[in-house]
Every structure is written in C-alpha cells, then in structure tokens.
XYZ file of C-alpha atoms in Angstrom:
393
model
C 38.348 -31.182 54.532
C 34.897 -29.919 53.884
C 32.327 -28.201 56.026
C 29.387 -30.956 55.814
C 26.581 -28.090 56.505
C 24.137 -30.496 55.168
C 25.030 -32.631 58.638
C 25.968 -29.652 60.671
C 22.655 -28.070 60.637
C 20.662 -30.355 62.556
C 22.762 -30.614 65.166
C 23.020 -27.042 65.031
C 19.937 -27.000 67.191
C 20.896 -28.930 69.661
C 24.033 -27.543 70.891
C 22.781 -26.130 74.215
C 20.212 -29.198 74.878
C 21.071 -31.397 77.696
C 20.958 -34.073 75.431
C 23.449 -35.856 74.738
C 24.636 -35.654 70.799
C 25.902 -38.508 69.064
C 27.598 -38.445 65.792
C 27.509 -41.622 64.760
C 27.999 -44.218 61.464
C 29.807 -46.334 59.263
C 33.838 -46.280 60.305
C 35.726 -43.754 58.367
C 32.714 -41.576 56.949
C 34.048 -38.482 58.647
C 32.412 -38.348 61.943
C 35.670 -36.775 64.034
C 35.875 -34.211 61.328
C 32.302 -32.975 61.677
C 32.729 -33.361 65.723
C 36.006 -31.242 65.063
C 34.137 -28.493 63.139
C 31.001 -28.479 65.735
C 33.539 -27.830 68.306
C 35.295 -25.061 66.112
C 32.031 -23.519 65.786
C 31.058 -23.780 69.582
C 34.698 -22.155 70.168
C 34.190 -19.163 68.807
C 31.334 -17.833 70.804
C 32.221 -19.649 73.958
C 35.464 -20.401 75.994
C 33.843 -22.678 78.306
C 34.695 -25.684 76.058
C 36.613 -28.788 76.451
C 37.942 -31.570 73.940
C 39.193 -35.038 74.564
C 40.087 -37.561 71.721
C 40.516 -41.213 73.231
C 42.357 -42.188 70.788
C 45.270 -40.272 71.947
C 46.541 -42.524 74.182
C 48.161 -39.559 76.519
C 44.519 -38.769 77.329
C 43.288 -42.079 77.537
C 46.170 -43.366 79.973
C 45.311 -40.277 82.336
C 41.727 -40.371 82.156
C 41.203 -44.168 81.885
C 37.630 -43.636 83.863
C 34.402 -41.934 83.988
C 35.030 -41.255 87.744
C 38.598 -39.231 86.395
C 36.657 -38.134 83.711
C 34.138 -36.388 85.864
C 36.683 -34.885 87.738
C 38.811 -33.735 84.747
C 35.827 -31.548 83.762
C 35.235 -30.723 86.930
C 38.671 -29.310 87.229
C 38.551 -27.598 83.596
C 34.948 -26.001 83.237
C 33.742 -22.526 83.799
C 30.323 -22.078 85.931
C 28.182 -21.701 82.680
C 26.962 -23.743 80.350
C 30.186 -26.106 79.239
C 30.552 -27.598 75.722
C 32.363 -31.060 75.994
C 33.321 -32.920 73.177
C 34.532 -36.363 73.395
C 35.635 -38.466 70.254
C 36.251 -41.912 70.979
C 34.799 -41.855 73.879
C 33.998 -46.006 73.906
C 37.472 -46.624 75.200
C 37.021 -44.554 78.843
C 35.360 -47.802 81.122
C 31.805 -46.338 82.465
C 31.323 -43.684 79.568
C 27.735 -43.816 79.946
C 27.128 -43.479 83.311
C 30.068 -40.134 82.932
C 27.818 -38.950 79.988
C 24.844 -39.088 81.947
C 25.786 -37.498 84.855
C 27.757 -34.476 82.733
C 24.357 -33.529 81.346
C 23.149 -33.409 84.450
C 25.803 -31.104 85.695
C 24.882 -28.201 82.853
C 27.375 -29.602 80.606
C 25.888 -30.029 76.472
C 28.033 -33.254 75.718
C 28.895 -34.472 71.950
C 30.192 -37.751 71.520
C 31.159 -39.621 68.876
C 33.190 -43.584 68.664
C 34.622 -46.610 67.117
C 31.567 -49.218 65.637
C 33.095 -51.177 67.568
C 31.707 -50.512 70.767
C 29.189 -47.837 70.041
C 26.773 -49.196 67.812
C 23.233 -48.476 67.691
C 22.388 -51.144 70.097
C 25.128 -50.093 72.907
C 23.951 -45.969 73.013
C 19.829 -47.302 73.101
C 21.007 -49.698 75.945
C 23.028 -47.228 77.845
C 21.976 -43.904 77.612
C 18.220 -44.797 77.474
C 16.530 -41.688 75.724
C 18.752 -39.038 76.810
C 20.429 -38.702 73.697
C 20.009 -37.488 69.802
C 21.947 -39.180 67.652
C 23.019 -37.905 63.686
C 23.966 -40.510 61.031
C 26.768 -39.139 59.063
C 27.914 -41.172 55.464
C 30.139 -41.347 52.872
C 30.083 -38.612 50.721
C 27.261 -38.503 48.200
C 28.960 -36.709 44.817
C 28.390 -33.104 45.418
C 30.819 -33.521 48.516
C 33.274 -35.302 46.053
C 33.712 -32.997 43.972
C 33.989 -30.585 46.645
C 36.763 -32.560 48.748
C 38.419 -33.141 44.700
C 38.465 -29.620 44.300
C 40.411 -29.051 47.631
C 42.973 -31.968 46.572
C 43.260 -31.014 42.601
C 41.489 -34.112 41.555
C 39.532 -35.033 39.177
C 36.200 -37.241 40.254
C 34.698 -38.886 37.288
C 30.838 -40.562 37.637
C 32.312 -43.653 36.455
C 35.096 -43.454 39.395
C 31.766 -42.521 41.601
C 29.992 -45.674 40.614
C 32.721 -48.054 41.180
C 34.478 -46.397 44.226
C 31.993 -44.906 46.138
C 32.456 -42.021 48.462
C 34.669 -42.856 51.789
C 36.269 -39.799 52.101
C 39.733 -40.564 52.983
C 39.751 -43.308 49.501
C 40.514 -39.951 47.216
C 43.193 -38.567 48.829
C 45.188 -41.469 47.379
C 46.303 -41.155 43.210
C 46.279 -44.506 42.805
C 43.579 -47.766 42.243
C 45.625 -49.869 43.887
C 46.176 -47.961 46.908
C 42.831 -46.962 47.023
C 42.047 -50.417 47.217
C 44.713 -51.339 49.737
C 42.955 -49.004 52.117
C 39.521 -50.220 50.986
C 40.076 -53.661 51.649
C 41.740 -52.419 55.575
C 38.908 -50.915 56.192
C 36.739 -53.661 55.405
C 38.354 -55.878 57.993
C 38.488 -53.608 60.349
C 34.281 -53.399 60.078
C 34.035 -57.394 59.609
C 36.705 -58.611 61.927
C 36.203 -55.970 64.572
C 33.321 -54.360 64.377
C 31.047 -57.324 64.073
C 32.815 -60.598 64.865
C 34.801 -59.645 67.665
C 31.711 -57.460 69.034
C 29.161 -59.960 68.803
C 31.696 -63.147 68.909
C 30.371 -64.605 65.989
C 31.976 -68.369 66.480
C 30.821 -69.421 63.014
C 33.631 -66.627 61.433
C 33.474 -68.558 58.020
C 29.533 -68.654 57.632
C 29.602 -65.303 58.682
C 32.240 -63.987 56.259
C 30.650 -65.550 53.495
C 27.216 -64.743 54.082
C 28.641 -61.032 54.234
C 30.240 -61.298 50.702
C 27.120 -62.646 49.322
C 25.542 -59.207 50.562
C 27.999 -56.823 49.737
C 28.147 -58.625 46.433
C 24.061 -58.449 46.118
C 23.338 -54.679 46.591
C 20.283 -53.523 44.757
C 18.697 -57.547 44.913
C 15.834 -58.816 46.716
C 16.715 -61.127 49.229
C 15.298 -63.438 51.981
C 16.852 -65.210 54.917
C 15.508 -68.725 53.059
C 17.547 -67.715 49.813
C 20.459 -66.903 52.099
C 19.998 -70.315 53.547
C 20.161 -71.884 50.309
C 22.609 -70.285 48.737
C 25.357 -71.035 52.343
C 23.910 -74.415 52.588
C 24.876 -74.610 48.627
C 28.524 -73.974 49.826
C 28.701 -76.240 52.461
C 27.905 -73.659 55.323
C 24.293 -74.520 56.556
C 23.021 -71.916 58.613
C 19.649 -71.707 60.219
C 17.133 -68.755 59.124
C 17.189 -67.317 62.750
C 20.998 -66.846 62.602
C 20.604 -65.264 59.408
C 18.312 -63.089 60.013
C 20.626 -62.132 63.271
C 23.498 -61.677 60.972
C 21.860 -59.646 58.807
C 21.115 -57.343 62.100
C 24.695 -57.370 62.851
C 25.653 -55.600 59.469
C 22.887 -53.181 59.820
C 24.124 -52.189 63.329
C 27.672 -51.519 62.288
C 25.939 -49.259 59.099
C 27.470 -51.360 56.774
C 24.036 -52.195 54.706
C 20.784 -50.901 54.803
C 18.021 -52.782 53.792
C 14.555 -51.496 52.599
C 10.898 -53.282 52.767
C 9.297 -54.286 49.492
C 5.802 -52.895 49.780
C 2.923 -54.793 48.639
C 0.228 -52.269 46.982
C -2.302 -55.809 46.539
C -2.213 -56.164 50.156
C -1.458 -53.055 50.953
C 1.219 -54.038 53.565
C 5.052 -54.828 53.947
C 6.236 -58.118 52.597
C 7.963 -59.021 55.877
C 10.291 -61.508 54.505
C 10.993 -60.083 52.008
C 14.322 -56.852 51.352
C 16.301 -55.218 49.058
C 19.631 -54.776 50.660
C 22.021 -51.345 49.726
C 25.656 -51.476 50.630
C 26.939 -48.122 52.882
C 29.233 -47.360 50.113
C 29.412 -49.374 46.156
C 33.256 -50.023 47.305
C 32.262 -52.588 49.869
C 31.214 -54.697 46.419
C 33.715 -53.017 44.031
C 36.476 -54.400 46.366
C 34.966 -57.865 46.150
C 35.388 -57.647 42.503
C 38.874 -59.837 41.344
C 38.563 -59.516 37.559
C 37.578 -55.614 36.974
C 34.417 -56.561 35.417
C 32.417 -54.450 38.336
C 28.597 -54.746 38.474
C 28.052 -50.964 37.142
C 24.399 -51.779 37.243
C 23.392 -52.662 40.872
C 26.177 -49.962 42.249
C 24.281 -47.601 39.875
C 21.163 -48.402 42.009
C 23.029 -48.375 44.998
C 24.283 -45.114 44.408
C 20.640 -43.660 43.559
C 19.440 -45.279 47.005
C 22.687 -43.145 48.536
C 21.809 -39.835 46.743
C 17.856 -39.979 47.779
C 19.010 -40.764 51.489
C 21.195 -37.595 51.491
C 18.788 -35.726 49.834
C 15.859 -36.601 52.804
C 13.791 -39.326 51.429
C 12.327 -42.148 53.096
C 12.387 -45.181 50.289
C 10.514 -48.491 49.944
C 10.558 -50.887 47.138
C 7.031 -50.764 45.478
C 5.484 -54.014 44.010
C 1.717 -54.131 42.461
C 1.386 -58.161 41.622
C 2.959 -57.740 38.273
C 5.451 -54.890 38.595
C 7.922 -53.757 40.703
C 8.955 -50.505 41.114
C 12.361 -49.764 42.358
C 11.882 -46.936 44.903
C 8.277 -45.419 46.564
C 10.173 -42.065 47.630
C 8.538 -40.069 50.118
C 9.300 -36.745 52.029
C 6.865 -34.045 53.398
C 3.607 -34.582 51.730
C 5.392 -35.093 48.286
C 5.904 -39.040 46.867
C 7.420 -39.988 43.380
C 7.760 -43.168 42.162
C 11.271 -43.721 40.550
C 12.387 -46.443 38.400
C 16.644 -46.888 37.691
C 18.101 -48.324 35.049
C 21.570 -48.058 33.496
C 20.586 -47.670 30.276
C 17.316 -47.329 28.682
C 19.174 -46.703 24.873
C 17.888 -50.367 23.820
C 14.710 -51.055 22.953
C 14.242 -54.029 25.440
C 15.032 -52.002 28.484
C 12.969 -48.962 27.689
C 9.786 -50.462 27.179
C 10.849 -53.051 30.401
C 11.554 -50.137 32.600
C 8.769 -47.937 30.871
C 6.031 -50.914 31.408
C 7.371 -51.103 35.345
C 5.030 -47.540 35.459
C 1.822 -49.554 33.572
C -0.594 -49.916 36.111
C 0.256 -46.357 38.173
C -2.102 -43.436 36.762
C -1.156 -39.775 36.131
C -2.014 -38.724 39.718
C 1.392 -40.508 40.529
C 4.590 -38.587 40.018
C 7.086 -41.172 38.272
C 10.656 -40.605 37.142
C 13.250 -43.026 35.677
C 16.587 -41.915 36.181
C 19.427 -43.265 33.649
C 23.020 -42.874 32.564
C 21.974 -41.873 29.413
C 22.418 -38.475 28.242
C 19.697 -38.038 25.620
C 16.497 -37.140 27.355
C 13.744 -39.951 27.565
C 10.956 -37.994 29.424
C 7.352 -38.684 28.061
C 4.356 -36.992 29.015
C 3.664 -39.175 31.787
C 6.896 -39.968 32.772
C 9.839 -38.176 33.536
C 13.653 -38.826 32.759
C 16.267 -37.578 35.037
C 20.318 -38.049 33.362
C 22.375 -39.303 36.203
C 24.522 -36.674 35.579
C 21.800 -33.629 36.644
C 20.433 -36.417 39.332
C 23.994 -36.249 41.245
C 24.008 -32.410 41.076
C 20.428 -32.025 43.067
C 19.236 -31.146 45.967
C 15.121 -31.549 45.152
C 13.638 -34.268 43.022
C-alpha cells in the first residue's frame, strides 16, 4: 500500500501532544493503513510503543474493558512518553473514559474505528475537546495511479470517473467483482452504520431517500424537493426527518454537502445544497443499465480533487448565474466552472456566460474533459487530465 504523506503530515505534529489523535472517515478509505504506518514511523525512534487492533478478537476477548485496558498498558509501557495505538478501538466498553485517562498518564494515544460507533457525533460527545481528529478519503487519482503502479494496473480517467477511488476496489481485475465488493460495502455503511446506529424505524423511507442522494451528486437540493419527490413514491416524510437524515449520511462521511452562496444578499441560502457523494461509486453502483451519469461524477470528482488539494468550496450564485465552485484557500479564491464538455457550441457559451457578470479582478477557470485548450484571456481552461495531476490551482 502507499505512504499517504499528504495525510501523514499533519498528524506528524501531533505525535507527542496529549491529545488524543483520531483518524477517522468513510469505512474502507484506508484509515488502519495510515494508523499502521504512523505507528511504523513512531517505532523506529521509540520502543516505548504499544498496538492493539480490536478487531482481532484474541485481543478483544482479553481486554474486553477500559479498566483491563488501563492495566494492559500499565503492565506494557516504559516510564517515558508511550505511543499507543488502538484501531478499532469502539468495540472495548468505556473507550473514552480509557482514552482520557491514558493521556493523562503521559501516554500520546491514536485511535482510529468502525462508523459505526465512532462517528463524528460519538468522539465530540465523549472525548469533549481533548482530541484532534484527521479525515482520511478515498484516493483522489494521483494515489491511484500510485497504488496501480504497485499492483501492475492500469487506471484509466474514464475507470476514475465511474469507479471512484476506495482503495481496496482496484485490487480486484474484474467489474463485476469490483462491484460485488462495492455494493458490500454499501450495506455495510447503510444498514450498519446508519440504520442500526441511529435505529432508523422508517428503513424503506430511509433507503430510498439515500438512493435519491447518491443518485443526485453534483444537484441542488432541498429537504421540500426531497419531500416531494418520497411523498411522489408513496413514502411521505416530514422536512424535519429529512433534514435529520440527511445529517445521518453526513456523519457516517458518506456525502458532503456544500452551501449555495448568494452574492445579491450576500449570505448563505440556508435551504438550499449541493450534495457530493464520498466516492462517484456510491452512484455508479446504483446504476443497472451501464449508462452512468459521467457528467455529475465528473463534478463530483472535481469537488474530491479540490478537497484533497486544501480548498474550502461553496456554490456561487449572482441572481442570474450560478457558478459551480467559490474555491478558497489562504488569501487566494478562483472561481471554477465544470463541464464535461465544452466542444459544442451550446455548452461553451452556457458555461462561458456562467463567468458574465464576474470582472477581471476574479480569477475564473473552467475545467473540462476536453483536450484542446479553451482558455481566453479572461478565462482559463484547465484539461481534466493536467487538473488530476495537480497539486496547486
């Protein structure tokens, strides 16, 4: 597997904090393996170092507590500063309270779990600000290519677009058992990382208002279209619950979902989002008939990149245009339109006119699947293909 330096890094600075470090994200992004190479790392310039993975059930059976847990460091640690790494860690009963009170005991503690217990919501609620956490993802496609490399494979943009980036997906030749293990993994996240976790009682409603998002990536939405659209199938659902549902798949870093910004009143449109899948697969896989919708994964995958890359991203909207992404890091902003294909006539001067009422003070790029070079002297092209390969915009 890769080193994932561009996730390593930051943590990097923490390892002798007293905080507690969680690595945390969607299931299956590769947060064991970058736990597994922070301890490597650790190990060779300290011995005082301990690692317990939960999901080894010879551990788990005896140290089923945070009470034995305590006292298995306890019994294991050297007087200075000890490095304890604990993957799975959701599964020991009183975790939290064992956490909290190994920091306190000069221990630097890096945990890391199952979405199933350790969302967002359960480390706020338990370990109270006495914790950093690091959101690890898919792989963008520079870390493709790199994990290809390592296997002798081949990963083609269009193969990017469609199947997205879990790690694990590539190591398997074939589409169909890529999507075998695709489609496991999406149970596991619907059935037990959010219905079973929350117990969601309306399992249908939910199910199908969670296709409808997968299947809308790179769309604005509201919870009152939602509404319509479940009460259209015979599944009325209230706003509220909607809107709570919508929490639930945020929580489990399935989606993300970014504000449409308002430049007329100069404020977020609160009910108002444009919802981006964790990984294109999550909609690919929802796709019977092949005919997979290249276009909003495209986005998708643009709203991925940018992410990776350090940007903070809101949808930009002026009263007559919209603008797909206001991207913003440091002191530098851009304002990036995306489009599939710009080669007709129709679409370039719809995407070009999207930039209309911005001046030339405003940095604005389109970025496109086309390889012939669009750029005008106001506006700047980006091919997907050099967009994928960056680190900068």
């Amino acid at each position: 597997m890769i080193k994932r330096e561009k996730y390593i890094e930051p943590i990097r600075e923490f390892y002798s904090s007293d905080l507690i470090k969680i690595i945390t994200g969607i299931r299956r992004c590769g947060k064991s393996v970058i736990l597994g190479e922070i301890y490597d790392e650790i190990r060779s310039q300290s011995d005082n170092i301990i690692y317990l993975d939960f999901e080894d059930t010879s551990a788990l059976s005896s140290i089923p507590d945070g009470l034995s847990l305590l006292q298995y460091v306890d019994a294991h640690r050297g007087d200075s500063l000890c490095y304890v790494f604990l993957d799975e860690v959701q599964r020991v009963n009183g975790w939290a309270d064992a956490c909290k009170t190994l920091r306190i005991r000069n221990c630097s503690v890096f945990i890391s779990g199952s979405n199933s217990k350790l969302l967002s919501r359960e480390f706020t609620k338990e370990l109270s600000g006495r914790y950093v956490s690091f959101r690890i993802r898919p792989f963008v496609y520079k870390e493709l290519l790199a994990y290809g490399e390592e296997l002798d494979r081949e990963i083609t943009l269009t193969d990017y677009i469609v199947w997205g980036g879990f790690p694990k997906r590539i190591e398997f030749e074939s589409e169909r058992a890529q999507r075998i293990y695709l489609n496991e993994l999406n149970e596991t996240i619907i059935l037990n990382d959010i219905i079973n976790r929350y117990a969601i009682r309306k399992t249908e409603v939910f199910k199908r208002l969670a296709n409808f998002i997968f299947l809308s990536n790179g769309r604005i939405l509201s919870a009152r279209s939602i509404e319509k659209y479940l009460r259209g199938a015979g599944l009325p659902c209230s706003v509220t619950t909607i809107t709570k549902y919508i929490g639930y798949l945020e929580e489990a870093y399935a989606i993300a979902t970014v504000r449409k910004y308002s430049a007329k009143t100069k404020r977020e449109l609160e009910y108002y989002l444009k919802v981006y899948d964790e990984d294109v697969s999550l909609n690919s896989i929802r796709i019977a008939n092949n005919r997979y919708d290249l276009t909003h994964n495209f986005e998708n995958i643009i709203y991925n990149e940018l992410i990776y890359m350090g940007y903070s991203l809101q949808v930009y909207h002026d009263g007559a245009h919209e603008i797909d992404f206001v991207a913003v890091k440091g002191n530098k902003q851009y304002f990036i339109q995306v489009a599939y294909s710009i080669a007709e006539d129709k679409a370039y001067n719809r995407e070009m006119d999207a930039f209309s009422n911005l001046d030339n003070s405003n940095q604005k790029i389109i970025i496109t699947n086309d390889d012939i070079d669009y750029s005008t002297s106001t506006v700047r092209h980006i091919r997907f293909r050099d967009f994928v390969l960056m680190h900068e915009l």
